[in-house]
Coordinates of C-alpha atoms in Angstrom, one line a residue:
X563 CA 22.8 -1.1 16.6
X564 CA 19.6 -1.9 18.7
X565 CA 17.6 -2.2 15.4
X566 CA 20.2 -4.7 13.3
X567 CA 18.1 -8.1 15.4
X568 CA 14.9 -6.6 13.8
X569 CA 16.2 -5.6 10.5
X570 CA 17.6 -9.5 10.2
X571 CA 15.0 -11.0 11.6
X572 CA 13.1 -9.7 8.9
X573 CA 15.5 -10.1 6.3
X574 CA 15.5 -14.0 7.0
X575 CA 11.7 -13.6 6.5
X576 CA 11.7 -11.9 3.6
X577 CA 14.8 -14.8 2.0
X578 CA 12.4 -17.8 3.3
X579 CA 9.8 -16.3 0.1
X580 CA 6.9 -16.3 2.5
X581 CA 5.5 -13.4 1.7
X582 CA 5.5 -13.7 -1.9
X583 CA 2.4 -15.6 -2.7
X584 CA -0.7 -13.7 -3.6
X585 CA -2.5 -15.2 -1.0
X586 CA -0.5 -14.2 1.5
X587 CA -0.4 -10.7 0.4
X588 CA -4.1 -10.6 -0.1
X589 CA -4.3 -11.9 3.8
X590 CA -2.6 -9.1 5.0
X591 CA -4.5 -6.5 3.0
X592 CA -7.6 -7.7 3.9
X593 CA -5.9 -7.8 7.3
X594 CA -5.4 -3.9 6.9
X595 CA -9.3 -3.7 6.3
X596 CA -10.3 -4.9 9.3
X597 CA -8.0 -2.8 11.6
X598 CA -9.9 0.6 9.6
X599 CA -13.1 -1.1 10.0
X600 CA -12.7 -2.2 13.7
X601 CA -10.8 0.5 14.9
X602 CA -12.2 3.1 13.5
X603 CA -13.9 4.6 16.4
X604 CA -10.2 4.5 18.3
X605 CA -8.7 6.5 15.7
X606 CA -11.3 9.3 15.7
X607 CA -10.5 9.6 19.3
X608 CA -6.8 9.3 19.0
X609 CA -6.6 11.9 15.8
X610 CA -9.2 14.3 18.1
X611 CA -6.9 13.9 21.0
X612 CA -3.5 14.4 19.1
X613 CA -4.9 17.8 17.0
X614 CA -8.6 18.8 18.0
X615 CA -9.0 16.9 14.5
X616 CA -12.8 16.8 13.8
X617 CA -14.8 13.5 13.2
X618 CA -15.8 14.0 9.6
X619 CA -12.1 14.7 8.8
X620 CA -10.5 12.5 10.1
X621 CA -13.0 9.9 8.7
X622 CA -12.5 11.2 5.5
X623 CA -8.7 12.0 5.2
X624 CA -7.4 9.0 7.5
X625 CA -10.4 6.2 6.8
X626 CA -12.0 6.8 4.0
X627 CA -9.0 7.4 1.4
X628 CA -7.3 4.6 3.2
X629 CA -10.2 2.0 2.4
X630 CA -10.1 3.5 -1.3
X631 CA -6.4 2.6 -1.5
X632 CA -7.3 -0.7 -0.3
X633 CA -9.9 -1.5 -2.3
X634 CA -8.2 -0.5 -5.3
X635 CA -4.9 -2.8 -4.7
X636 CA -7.4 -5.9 -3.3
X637 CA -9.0 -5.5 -7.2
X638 CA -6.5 -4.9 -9.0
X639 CA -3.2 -7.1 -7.8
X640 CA -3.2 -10.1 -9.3
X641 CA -3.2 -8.5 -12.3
X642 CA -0.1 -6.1 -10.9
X643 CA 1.9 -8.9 -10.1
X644 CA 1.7 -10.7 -13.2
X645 CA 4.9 -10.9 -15.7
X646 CA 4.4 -8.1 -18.3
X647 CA 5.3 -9.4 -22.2
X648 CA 7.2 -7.4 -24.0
X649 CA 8.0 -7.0 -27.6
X650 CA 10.8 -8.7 -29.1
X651 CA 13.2 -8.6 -32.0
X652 CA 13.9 -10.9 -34.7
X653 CA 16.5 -12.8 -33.3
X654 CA 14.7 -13.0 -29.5
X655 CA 11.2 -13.5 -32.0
X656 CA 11.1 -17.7 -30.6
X657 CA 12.0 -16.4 -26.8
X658 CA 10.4 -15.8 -23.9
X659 CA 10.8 -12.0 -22.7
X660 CA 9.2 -10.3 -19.5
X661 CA 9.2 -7.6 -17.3
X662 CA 9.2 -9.7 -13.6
X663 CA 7.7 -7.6 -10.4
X664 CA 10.0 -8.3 -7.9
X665 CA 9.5 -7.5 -4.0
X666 CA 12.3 -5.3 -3.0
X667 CA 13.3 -7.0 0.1
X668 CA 13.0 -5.0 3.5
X669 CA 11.5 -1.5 3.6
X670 CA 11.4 1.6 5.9
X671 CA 8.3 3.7 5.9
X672 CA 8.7 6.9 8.3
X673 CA 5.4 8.7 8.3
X674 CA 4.7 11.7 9.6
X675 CA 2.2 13.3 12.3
X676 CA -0.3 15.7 10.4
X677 CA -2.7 12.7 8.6
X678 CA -0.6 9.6 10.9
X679 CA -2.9 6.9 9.5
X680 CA -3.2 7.2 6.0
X681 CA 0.2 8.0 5.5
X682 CA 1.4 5.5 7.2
X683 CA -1.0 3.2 6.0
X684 CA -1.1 4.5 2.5
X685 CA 2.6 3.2 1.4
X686 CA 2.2 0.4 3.9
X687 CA -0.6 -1.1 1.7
X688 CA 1.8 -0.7 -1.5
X689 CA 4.6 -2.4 0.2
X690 CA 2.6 -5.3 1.3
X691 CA 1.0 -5.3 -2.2
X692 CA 4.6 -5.8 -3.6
X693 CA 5.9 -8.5 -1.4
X694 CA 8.1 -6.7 1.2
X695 CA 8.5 -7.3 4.6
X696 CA 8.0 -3.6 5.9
X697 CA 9.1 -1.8 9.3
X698 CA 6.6 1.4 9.6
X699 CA 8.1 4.3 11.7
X700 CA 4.8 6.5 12.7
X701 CA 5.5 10.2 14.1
X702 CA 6.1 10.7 17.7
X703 CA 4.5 13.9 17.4
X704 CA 1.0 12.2 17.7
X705 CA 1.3 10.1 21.0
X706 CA -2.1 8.9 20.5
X707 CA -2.4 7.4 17.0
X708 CA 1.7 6.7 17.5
X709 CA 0.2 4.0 20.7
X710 CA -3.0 3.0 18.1
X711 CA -0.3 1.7 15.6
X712 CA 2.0 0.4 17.8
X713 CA -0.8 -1.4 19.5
X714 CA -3.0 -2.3 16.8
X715 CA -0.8 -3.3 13.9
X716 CA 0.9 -6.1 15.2
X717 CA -2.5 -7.5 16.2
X718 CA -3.4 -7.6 12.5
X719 CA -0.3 -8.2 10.7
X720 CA 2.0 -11.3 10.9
X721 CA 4.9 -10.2 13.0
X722 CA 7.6 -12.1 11.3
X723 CA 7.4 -9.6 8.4
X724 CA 6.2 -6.3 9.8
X725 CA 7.3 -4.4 12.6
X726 CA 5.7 -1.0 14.0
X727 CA 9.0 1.2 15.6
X728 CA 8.1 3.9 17.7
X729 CA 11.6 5.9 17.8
X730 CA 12.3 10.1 18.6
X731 CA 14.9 11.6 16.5
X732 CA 17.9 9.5 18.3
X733 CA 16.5 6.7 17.8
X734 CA 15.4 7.0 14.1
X735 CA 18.6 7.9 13.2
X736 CA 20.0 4.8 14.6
X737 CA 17.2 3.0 12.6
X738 CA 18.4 4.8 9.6
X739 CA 21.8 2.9 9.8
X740 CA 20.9 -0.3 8.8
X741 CA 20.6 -1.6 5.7
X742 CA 17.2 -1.5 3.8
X743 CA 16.2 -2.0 0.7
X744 CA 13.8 0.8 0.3
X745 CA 12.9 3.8 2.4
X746 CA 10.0 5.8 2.0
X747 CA 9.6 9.1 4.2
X748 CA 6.9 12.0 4.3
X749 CA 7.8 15.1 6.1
X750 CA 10.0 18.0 5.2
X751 CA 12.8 18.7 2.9
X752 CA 15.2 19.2 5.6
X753 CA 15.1 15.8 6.8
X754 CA 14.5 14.4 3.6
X755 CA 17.9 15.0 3.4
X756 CA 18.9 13.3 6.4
X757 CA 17.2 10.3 4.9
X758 CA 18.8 10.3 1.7
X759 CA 22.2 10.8 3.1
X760 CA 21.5 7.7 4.9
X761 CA 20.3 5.8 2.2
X762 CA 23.2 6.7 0.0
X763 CA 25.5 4.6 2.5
X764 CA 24.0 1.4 1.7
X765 CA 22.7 2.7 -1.9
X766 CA 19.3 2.0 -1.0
X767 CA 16.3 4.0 -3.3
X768 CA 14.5 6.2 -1.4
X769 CA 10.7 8.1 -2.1
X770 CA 10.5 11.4 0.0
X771 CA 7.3 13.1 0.0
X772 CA 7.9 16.4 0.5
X773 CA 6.5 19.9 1.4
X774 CA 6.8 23.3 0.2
X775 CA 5.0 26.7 -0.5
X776 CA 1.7 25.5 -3.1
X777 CA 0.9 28.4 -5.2
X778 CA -2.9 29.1 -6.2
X779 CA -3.5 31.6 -9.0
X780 CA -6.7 33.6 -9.0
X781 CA -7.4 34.8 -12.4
X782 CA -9.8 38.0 -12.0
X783 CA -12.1 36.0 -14.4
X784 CA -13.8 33.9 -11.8
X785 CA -17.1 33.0 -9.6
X786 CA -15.4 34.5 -7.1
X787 CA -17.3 32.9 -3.9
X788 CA -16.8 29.4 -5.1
X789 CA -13.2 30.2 -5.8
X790 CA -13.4 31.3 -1.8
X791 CA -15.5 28.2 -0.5
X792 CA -12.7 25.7 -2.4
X793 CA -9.5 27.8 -1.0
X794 CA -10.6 28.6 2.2
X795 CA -11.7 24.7 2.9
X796 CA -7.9 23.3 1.3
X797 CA -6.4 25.9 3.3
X798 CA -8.3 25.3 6.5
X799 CA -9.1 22.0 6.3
X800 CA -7.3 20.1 9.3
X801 CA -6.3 23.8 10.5
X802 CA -3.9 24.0 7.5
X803 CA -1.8 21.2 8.2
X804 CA -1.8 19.5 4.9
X805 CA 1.2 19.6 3.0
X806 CA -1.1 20.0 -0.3
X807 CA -3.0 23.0 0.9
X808 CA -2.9 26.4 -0.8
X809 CA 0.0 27.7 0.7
X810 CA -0.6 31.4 -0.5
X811 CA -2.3 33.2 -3.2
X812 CA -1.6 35.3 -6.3
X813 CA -4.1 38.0 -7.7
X814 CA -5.1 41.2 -9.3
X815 CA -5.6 44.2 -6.9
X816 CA -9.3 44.1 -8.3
X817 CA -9.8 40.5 -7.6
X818 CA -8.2 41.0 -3.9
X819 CA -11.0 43.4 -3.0
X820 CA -13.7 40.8 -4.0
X821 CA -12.0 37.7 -2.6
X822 CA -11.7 39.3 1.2
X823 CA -15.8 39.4 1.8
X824 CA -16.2 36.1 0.0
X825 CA -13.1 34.9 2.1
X826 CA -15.0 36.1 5.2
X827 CA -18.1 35.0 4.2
X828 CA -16.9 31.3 4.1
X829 CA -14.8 31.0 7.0
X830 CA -18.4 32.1 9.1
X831 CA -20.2 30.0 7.0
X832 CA -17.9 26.5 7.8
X833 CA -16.7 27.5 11.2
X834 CA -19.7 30.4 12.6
X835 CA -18.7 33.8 14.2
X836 CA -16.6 32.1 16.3
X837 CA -14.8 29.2 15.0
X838 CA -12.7 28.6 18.3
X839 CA -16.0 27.0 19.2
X840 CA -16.8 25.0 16.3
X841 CA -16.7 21.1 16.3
X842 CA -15.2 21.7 12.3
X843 CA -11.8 23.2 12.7
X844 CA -8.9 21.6 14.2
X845 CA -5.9 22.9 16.5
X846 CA -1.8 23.1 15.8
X847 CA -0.1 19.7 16.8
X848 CA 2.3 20.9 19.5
X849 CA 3.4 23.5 21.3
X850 CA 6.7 24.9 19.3
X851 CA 4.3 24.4 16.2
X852 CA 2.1 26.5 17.7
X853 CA 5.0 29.3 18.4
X854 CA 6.4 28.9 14.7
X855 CA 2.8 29.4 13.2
X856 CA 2.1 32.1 15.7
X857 CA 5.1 34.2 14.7
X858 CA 4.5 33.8 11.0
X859 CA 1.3 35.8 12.1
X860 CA 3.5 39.2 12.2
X861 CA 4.1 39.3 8.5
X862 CA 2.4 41.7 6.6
X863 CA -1.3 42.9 8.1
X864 CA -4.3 40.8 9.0
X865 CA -7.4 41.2 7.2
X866 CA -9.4 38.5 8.6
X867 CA -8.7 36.2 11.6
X868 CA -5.5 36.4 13.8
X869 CA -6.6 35.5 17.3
X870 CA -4.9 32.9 18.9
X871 CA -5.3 30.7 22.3
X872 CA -1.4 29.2 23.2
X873 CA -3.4 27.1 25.9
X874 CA -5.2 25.6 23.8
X875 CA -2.8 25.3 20.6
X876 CA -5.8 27.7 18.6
X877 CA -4.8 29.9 15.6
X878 CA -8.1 31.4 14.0
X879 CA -8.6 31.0 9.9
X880 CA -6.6 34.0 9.0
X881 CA -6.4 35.7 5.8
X882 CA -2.7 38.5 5.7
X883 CA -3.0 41.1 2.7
X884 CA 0.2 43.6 2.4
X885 CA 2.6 41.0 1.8
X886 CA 6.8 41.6 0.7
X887 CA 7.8 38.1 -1.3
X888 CA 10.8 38.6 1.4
X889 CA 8.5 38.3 4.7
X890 CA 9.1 35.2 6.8
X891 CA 5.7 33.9 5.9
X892 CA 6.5 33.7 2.0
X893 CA 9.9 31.6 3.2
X894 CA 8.5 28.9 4.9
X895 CA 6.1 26.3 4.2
X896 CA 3.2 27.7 6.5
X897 CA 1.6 24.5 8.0
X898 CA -0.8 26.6 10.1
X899 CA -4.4 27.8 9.1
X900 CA -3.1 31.1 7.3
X901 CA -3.7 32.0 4.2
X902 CA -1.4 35.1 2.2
X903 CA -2.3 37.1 -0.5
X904 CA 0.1 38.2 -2.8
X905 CA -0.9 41.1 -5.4
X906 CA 0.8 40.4 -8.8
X907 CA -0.5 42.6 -12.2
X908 CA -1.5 39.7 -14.2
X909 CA -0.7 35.8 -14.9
X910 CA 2.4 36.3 -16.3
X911 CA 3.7 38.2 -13.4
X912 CA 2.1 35.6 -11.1
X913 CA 3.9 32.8 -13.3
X914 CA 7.5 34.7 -13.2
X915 CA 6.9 35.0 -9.4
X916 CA 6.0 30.9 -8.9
X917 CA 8.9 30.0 -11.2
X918 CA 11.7 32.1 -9.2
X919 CA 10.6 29.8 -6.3
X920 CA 10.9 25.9 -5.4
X921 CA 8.9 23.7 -7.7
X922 CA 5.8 23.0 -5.3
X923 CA 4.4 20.0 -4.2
X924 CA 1.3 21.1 -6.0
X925 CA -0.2 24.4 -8.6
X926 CA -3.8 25.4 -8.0
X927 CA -5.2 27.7 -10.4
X928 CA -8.9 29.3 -10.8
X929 CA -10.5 30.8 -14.0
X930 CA -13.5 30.7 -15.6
X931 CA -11.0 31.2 -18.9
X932 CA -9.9 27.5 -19.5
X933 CA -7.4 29.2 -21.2
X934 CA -5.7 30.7 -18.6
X935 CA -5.5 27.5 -16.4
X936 CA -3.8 25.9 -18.7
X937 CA -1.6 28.5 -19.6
X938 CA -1.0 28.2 -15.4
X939 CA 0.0 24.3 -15.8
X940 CA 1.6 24.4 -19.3
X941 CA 4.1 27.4 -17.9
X942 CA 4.9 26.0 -14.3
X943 CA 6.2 22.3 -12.7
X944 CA 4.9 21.1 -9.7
X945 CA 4.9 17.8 -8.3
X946 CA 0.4 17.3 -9.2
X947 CA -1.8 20.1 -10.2
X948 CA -5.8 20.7 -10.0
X949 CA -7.5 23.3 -11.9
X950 CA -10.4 25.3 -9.8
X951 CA -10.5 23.1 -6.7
X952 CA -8.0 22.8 -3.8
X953 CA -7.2 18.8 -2.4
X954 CA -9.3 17.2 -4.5
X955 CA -6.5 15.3 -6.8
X956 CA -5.5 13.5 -3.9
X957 CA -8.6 11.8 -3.4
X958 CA -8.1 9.6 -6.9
X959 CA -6.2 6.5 -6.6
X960 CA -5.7 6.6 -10.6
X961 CA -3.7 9.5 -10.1
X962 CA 0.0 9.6 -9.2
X963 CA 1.3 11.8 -6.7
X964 CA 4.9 13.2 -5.5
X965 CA 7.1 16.2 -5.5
X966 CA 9.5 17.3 -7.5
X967 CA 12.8 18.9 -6.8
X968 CA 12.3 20.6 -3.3
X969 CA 8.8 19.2 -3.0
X970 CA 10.4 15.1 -3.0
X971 CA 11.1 12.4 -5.5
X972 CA 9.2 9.8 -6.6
X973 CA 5.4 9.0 -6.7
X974 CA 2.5 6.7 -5.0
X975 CA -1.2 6.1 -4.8
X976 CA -3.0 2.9 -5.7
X977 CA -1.1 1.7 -9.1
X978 CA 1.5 3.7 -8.6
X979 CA 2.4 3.1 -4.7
X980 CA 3.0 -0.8 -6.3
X981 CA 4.9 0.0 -8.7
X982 CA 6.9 1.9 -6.3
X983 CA 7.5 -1.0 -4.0
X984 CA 8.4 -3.4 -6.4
X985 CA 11.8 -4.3 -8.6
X986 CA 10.6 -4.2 -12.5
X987 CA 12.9 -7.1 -13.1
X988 CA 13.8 -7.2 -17.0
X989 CA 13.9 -11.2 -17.8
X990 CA 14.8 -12.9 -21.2
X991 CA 14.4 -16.3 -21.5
X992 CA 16.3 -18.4 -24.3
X993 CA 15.7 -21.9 -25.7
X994 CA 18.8 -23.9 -25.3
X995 CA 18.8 -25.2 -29.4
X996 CA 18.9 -23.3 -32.5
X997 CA 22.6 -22.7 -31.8
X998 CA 23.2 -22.0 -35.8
X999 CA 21.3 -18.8 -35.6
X1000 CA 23.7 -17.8 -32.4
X1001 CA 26.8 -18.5 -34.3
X1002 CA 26.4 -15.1 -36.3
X1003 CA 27.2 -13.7 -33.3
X1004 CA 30.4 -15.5 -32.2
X1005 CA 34.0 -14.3 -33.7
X1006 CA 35.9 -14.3 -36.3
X1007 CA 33.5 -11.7 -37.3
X1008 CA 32.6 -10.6 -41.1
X1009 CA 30.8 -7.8 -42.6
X1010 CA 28.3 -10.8 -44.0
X1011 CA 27.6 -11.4 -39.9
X1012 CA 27.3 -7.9 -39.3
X1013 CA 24.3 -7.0 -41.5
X1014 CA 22.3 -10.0 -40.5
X1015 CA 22.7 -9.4 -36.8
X1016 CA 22.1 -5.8 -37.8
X1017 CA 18.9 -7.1 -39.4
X1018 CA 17.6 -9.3 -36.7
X1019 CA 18.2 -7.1 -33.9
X1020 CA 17.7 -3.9 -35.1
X1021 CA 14.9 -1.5 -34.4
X1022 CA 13.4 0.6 -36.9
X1023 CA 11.9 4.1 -37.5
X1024 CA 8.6 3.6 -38.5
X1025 CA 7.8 3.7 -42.5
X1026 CA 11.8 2.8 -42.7
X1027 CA 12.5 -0.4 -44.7
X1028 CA 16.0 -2.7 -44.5
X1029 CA 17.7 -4.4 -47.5
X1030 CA 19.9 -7.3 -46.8

């Protein structure tokens, strides 16, 4: 396998302990820092190059949240890393028991191509956090960023623990043979099963951050041009290739009439008459991207948008209206700046209909009615939900986030992307003495032994009382 020397060469790494110390850890963080800070500039151009992506977004989505993840690990991890104290029973009441965070060992993180820095960097600052020695897999989709990485991150990081592996499918898969102690991908469900098949041959624990179709609910009670201003910048923000962004919507009749002009209103308003010309909005990643997202066009009828450039990989912000739940665009993760609407009668139709789909990677819902939105997240599961705004969970570190069923497994972001990397390693530690109290346990047993082993070990209701 032409991966196995890397794979052992950080394995021996990882055994020799050095990069368990805090200090070390914090090094390489702080490392991480730096590379945002001083490369900065080189991965606006490389993210404009790759997608058309404009400066303030990428800044935001690849930079800025990247930092924030940073900054919250940097304060936060000596307290992380220390050994949790549990409660004990009677008969453990003179021990010492703990909750040890352990480093898992080796780790895979495969990111993928439609925000290539923060999520490779996002569950790359967890892993370091926790201790591992990491190999980071960035998309090959994105040439640019993919040569940023490969370039940059060995120039910041110490190279007998982390490794940057620029790989196709062939050669991923190859990757994928060896034997790791973690893997973490984001991409799509298909090869999220490709990586847990993997994984299941060496038993190793895998996140997979997920896609899938993200409902958003429009109640009719609503301020209906901010409900348009939030949806139409999650959908078109980064020309819709966010796996968090509305991926359709559900509404009254009524409220479809009223959202279409406010719709229209705030696509000219971001973008101008013409947003093929704006500097704001990006363009579709590749060329059979391009195709998939251009064909998806052909379902039901367009209301607003629906030009496209092939040359230049342009879709326009498009809003389709006359939709069947059966048309290819409501069967696909969309991943392309359009934007659905599907009529339902009321919530509870709109809640049947989200229900008889794949739990989503996230549930959007707008009201005025708090009522209603809750009645929305109390009646659904997805992996995160926001109420009345679109992206904006995913810019809080204090909040986990993950799929669920067809949307992935598992869950990341600041504590939580720790906590993920690292082994909660349950310890109890015993005096050697007091053998006189141990002896209850040891055969020939009695009923006498029984109820005082019953009694120091036992755990109680609460308000429950024990007579010896």
């Amino acid at each position: 396998n032409p991966y196995a020397g890397l794979v052992s060469r950080l394995r021996a790494a990882w055994l020799s302990g050095k990069t368990r110390p805090m200090e070390y850890r914090v090094a390489q963080l702080e490392a991480l820092g730096r590379l945002l800070d001083e490369k900065k500039q080189d991965i606006l151009e490389a993210t404009a190059l790759d997608m058309g992506k404009p400066p303030f977004e990428a800044e935001f989505s690849e930079v800025i949240l990247c930092k924030n993840e940073l900054h919250e690990t940097l304060n936060n991890l000596s307290h992380w890393m220390k050994d949790e104290h549990v409660d004990k029973n009677l008969a453990t009441r003179l021990d010492s028991a703990f909750i040890r965070k352990d480093p898992y060992g080796v780790v895979l993180i495969i990111a993928p191509w439609n925000y290539p820095i923060h999520l490779l960097l996002g569950p790359l600052i967890g892993a370091i956090a926790a201790g591992n020695c990491v190999i980071v897999k960035p998309s090959e989709m994105t040439m640019n960023t993919e040569r940023l990485m490969a370039e940059a991150l060995p120039s910041y990081l110490d190279n007998d623990c982390f490794a940057v592996v620029t790989a196709g499918v062939q050669e991923t898969t190859r990757l994928l043979e060896n034997k790791f102690d973690y893997i973490f991908y984001t991409g799509i469900p298909s090869v999220g099963r490709i990586v847990m098949t993997a994984a299941a041959k060496h038993l190793t624990p895998v996140t997979l951050e997920l896609g899938g179709k993200n409902p958003c609910y429009v109640s009719d009670t609503c301020d209906v041009q901010n409900v348009a201003q939030r949806v139409a910048w999650g959908r078109f923000f980064n020309a819709g290739q966010t796996c968090i962004a509305p991926d359709y919507v559900l509404c009254s009749v009524e409220m479809q009439e009223k959202l279409l002009p406010a719709l229209r209103k705030a696509i000219t308003d971001f973008y101008g008459p013409n947003p093929r010309e704006s500097p704001d909005f990006g363009r579709i990643v590749g060329d059979k991207h391009f195709q998939r997202v251009q064909a998806l066009l052909r379902s039901g009828r367009v209301a607003i948008g629906g030009e496209t450039d092939e040359k230049e990989r342009y879709i326009a912000p498009t809003v389709l209206v006359d939709l069947q739940p059966s048309d290819p665009i409501m069967q696909e993760e969309i991943f392309g700046p359009i934007l659905p609407i599907v009529v339902v009668a009321n919530v509870d139709e709109a809640i049947d209909f989200i229900n008889s789909r794949e739990r989503p990677l996230v549930m959007y819902a707008f009201s005025s009615n708090d009522k209603v939105v809750n009645q929305v997240l109390e009646r659904t599961s997805s992996g995160g939900f926001c109420g009345n705004d679109t992206l904006m969970h995913v810019t809080l570190t204090s909040l986990p986030f993950g799929g669920i069923g067809n949307s992935g497994l598992g869950k990341y972001h600041g504590k939580f992307t720790f906590d993920t990397f690292t082994h909660h390693r349950g310890c109890l530690h015993r005096g050697m003495g007091r053998e006189v109290l141990n002896a209850l346990r040891y055969p020939p047993y009695n009923q006498q032994k029984l109820s005082i082993i019953r009694a120091a070990s036992e755990v109680k209701r609460k308000g429950a009382c024990t007579l010896l």
